[in-house]
PDB file of C-alpha atoms in Angstrom:
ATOM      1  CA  UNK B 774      15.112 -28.231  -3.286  1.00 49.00           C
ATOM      2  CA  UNK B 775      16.858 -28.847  -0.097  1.00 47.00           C
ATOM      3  CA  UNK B 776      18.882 -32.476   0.493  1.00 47.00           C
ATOM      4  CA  UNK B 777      17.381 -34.464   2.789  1.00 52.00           C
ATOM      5  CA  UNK B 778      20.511 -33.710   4.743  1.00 54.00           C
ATOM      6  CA  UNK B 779      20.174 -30.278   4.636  1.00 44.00           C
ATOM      7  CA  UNK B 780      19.737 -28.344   7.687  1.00 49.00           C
ATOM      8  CA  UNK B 781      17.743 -25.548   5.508  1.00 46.00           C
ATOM      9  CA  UNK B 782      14.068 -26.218   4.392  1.00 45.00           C
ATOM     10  CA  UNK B 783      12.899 -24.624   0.943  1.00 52.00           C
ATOM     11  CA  UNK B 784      10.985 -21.630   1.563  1.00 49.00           C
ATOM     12  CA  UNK B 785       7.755 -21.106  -0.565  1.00 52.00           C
ATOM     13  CA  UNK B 786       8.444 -17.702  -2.770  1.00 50.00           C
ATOM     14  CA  UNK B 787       4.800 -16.558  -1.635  1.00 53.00           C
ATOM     15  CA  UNK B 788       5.675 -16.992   2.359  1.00 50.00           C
ATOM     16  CA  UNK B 789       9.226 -15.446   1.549  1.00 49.00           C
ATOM     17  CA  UNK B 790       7.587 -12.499  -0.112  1.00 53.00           C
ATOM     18  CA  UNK B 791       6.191 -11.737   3.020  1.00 53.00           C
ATOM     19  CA  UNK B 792       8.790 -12.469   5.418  1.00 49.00           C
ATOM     20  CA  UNK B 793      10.638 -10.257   3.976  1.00 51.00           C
ATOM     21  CA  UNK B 794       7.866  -7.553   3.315  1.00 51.00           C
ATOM     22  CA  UNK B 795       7.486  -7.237   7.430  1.00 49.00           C
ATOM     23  CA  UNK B 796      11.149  -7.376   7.638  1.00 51.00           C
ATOM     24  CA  UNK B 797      10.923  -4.189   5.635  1.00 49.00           C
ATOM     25  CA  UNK B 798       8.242  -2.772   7.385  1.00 46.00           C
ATOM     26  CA  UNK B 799      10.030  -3.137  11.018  1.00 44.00           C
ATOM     27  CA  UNK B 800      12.872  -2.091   9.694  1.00 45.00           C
ATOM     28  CA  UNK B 801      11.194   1.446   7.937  1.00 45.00           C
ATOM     29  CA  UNK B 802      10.035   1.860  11.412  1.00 40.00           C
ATOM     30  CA  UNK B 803      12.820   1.600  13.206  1.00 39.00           C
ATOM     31  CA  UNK B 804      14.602   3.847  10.859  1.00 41.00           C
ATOM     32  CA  UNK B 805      11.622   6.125  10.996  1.00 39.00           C
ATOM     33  CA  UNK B 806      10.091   6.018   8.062  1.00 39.00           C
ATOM     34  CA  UNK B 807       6.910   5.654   9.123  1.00 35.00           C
ATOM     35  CA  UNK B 808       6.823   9.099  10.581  1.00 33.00           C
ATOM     36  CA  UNK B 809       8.091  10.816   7.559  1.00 34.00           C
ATOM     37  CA  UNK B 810       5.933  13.395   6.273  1.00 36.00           C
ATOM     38  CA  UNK B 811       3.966  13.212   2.995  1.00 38.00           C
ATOM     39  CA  UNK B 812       5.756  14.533   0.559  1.00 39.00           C
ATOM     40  CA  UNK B 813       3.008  14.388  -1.907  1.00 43.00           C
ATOM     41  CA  UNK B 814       1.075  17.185  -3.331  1.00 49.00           C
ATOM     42  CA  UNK B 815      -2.648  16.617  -4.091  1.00 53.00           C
ATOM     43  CA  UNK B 816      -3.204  17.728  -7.794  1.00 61.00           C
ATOM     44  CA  UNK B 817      -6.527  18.996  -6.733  1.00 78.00           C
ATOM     45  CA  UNK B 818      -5.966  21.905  -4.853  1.00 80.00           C
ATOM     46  CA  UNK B 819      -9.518  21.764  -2.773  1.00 81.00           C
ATOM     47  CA  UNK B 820      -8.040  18.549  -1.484  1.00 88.00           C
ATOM     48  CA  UNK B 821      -5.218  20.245   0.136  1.00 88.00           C
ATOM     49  CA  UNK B 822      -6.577  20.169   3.622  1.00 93.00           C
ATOM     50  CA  UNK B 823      -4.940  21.153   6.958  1.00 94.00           C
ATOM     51  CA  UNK B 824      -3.181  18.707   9.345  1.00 94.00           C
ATOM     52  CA  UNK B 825      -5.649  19.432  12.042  1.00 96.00           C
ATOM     53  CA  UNK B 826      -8.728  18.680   8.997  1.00 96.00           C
ATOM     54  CA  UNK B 827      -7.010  15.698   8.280  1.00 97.00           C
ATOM     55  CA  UNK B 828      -7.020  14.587  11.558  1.00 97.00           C
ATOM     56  CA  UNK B 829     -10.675  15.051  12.160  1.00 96.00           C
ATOM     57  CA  UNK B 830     -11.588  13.370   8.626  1.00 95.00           C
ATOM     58  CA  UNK B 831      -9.358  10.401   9.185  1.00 97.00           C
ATOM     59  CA  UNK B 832      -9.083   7.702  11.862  1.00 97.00           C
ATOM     60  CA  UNK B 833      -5.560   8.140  13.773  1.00 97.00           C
ATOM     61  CA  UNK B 834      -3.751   4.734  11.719  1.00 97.00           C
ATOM     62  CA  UNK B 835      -5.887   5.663   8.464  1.00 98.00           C
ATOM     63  CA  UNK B 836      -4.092   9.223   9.150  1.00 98.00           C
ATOM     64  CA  UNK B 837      -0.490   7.998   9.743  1.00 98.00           C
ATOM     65  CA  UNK B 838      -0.849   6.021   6.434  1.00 98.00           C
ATOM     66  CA  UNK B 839      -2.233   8.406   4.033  1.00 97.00           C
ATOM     67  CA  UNK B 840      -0.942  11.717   5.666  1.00 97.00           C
ATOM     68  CA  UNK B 841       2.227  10.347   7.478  1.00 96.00           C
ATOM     69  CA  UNK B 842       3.037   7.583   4.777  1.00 94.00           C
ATOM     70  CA  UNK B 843       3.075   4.954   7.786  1.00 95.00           C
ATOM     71  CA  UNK B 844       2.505   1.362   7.292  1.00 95.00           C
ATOM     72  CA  UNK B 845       0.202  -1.180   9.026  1.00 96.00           C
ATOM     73  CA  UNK B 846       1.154  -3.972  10.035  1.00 97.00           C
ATOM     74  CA  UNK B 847       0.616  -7.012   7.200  1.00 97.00           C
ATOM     75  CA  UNK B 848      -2.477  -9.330   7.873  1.00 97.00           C
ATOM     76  CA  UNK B 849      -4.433  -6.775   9.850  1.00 96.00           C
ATOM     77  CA  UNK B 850      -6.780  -5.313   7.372  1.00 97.00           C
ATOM     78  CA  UNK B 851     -10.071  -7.156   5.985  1.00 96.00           C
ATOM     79  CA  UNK B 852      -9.776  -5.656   2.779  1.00 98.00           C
ATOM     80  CA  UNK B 853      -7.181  -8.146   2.341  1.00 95.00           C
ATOM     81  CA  UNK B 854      -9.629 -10.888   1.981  1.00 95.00           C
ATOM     82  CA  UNK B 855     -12.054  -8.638   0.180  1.00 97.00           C
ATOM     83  CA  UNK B 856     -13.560 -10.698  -2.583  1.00 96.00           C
ATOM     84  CA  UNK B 857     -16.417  -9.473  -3.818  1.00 98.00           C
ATOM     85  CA  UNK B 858     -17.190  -7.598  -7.273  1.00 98.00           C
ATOM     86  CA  UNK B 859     -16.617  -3.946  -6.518  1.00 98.00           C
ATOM     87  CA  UNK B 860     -13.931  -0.820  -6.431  1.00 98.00           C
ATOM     88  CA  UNK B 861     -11.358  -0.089  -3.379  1.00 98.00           C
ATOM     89  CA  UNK B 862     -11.371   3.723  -2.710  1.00 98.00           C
ATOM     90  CA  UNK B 863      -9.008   6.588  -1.392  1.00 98.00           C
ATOM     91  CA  UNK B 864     -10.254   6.266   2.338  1.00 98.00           C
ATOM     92  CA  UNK B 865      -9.173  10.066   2.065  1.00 97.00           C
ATOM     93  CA  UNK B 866     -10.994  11.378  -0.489  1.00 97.00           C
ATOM     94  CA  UNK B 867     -13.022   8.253  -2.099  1.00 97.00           C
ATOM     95  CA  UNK B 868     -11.552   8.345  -5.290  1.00 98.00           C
ATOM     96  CA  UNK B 869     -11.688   5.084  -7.322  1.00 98.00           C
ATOM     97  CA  UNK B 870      -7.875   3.629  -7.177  1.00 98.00           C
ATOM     98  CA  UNK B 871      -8.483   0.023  -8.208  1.00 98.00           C
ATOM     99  CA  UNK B 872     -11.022  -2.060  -9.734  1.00 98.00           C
ATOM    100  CA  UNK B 873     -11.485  -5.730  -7.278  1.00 98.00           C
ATOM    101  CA  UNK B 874     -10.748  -7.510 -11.103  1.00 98.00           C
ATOM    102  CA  UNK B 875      -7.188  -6.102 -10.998  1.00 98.00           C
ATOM    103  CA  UNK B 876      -6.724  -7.328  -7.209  1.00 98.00           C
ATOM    104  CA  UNK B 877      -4.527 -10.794  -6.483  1.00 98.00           C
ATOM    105  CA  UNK B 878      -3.553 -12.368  -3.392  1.00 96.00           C
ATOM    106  CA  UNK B 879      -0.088 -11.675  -3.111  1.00 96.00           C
ATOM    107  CA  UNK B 880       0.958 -13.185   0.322  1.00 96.00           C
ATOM    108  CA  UNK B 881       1.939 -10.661   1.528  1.00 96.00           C
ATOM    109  CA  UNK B 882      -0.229  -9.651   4.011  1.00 97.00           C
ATOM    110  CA  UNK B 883      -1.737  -6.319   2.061  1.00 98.00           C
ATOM    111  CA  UNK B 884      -4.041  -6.098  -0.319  1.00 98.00           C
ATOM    112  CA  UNK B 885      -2.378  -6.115  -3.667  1.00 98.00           C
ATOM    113  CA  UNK B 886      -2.849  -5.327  -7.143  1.00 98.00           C
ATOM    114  CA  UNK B 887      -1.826  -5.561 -10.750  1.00 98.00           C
ATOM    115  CA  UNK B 888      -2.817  -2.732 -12.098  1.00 98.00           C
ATOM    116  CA  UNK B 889      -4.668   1.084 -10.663  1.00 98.00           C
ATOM    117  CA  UNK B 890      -7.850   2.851 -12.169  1.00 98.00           C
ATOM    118  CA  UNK B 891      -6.625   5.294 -14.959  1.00 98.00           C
ATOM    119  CA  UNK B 892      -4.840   8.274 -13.735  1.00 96.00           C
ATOM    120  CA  UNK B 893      -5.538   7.201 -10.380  1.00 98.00           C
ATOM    121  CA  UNK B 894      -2.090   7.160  -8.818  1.00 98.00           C
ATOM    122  CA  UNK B 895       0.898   8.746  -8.610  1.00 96.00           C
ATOM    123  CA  UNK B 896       4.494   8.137  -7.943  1.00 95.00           C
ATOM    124  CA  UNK B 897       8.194   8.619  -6.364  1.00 92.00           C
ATOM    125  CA  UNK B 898      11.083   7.191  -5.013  1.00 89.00           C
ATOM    126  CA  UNK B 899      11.305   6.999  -2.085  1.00 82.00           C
ATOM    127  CA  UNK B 900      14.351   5.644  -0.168  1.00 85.00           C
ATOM    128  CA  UNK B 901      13.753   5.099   3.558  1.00 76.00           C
ATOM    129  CA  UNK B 902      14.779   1.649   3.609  1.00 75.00           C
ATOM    130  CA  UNK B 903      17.689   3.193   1.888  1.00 77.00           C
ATOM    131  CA  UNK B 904      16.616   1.297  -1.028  1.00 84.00           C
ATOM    132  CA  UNK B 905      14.865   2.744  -3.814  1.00 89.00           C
ATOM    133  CA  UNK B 906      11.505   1.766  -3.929  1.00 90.00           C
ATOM    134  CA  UNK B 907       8.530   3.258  -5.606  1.00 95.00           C
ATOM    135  CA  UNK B 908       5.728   4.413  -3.666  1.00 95.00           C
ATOM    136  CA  UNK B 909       2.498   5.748  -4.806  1.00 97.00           C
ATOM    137  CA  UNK B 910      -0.328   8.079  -3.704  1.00 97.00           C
ATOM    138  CA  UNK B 911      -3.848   9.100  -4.477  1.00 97.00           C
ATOM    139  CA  UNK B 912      -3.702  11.485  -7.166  1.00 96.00           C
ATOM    140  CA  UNK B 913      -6.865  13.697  -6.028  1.00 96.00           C
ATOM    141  CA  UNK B 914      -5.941  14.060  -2.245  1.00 96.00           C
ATOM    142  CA  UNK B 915      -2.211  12.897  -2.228  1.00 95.00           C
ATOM    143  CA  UNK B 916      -2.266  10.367   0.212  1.00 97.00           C
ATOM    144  CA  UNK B 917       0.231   7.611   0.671  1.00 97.00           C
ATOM    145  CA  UNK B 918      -1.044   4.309  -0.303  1.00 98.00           C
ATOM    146  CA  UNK B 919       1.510   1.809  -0.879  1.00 97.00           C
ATOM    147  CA  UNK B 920       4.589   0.720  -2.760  1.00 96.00           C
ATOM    148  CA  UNK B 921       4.652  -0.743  -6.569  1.00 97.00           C
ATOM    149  CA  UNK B 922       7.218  -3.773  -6.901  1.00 95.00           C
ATOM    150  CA  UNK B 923       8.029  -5.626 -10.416  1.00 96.00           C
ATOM    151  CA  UNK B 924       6.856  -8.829  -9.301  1.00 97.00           C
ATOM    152  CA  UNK B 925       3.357  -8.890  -9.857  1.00 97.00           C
ATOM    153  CA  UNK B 926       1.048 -11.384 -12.138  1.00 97.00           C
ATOM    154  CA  UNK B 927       0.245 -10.728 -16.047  1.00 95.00           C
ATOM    155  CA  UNK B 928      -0.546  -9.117 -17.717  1.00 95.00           C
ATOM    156  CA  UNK B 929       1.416  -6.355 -16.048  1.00 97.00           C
ATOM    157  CA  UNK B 930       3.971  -7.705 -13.869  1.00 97.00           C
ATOM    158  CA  UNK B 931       3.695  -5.062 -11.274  1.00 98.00           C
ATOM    159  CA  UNK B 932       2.505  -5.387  -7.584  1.00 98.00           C
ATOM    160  CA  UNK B 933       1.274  -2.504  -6.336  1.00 98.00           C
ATOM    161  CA  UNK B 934       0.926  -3.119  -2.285  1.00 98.00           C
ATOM    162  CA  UNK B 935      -1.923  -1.313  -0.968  1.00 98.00           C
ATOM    163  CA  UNK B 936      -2.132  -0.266   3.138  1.00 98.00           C
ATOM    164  CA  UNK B 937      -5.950  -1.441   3.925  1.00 98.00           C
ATOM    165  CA  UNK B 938      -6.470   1.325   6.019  1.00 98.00           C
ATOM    166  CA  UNK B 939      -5.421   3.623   3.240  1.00 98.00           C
ATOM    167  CA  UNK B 940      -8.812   2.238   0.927  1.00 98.00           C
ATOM    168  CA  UNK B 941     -12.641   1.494   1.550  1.00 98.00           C
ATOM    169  CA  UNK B 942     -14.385  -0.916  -0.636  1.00 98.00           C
ATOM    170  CA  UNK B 943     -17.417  -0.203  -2.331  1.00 98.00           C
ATOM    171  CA  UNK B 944     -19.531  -3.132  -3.406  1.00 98.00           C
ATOM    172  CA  UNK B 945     -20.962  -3.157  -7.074  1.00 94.00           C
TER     173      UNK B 945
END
């Protein structure tokens, strides 16, 4: 904690989490991250569509996510305050990434989870914050989804950062 007569208040680990998780975003997109292209391969090969059949299945910020591994802006999507009993989908291809049980609010300003659907997700390093991070796709359609970070809940520990505009939720 802070002395009283310190000129530097204590900063709640939550709120710092994301503080610095839209530092990182602004500064991915100001490096230009957020135009790279997917580097991703969809394991299903019917899900390897063109750019142009992309662009008419997808809304333009759903395709700079998924397609473009972009990232929205934190605290825009309602997904993060999703609560309900149900399963967040690939909002490219509908494939069942995370069950809502395995979901946690993370403070970040994304919806976040603790643990993907079997076989649901892929990864790679990816280093356009020129950090290492790891950042994970859909592993039907390849499409970017979010990054996974080592300081998530139990029982798994890991944080896996969704974009909202990357899922849909289906109730159930």
């Amino acid at each position: 904690m802070a002395s009283p007569s310190s000129p530097f208040l204590p900063v709640d680990p939550i709120k710092r989490r994301g503080l610095l998780a839209s530092f990182a975003v602004l500064l991915g997109s100001l490096w230009g991250g957020a135009k790279a292209e997917a580097a991703s391969k969809a394991a299903d090969p019917s899900w390897q569509l063109s750019d142009s059949e992309w662009r008419k299945r997808l809304s333009p910020a759903a395709y700079d996510v998924l397609r473009r591994e972009g990232t929205e802006r934190p605290f825009t999507s309602p997904l993060n305050n999703e609560k309900r009993k149900g399963t967040f989908l690939c909002a490219g291809c509908r494939l069942p990434l995370f069950s809502s049980s395995a979901k946690f609010d993370s403070g970040t300003g994304w919806p976040s989870f603790f643990q993907p659907l079997p076989e649901a997700v892929t990864t790679k390093t990816d280093f356009k914050l020129l950090v290492p991070r790891t950042e994970y796709h859909c592993s039907r359609c390849g499409g970017h989804q979010g990054h996974v970070f080592n300081d998530g809940p139990r029982p798994t520990g890991k944080r896996y950062c969704n974009n909202g505009v990357a899922l849909e939720f289906k109730a159930g």
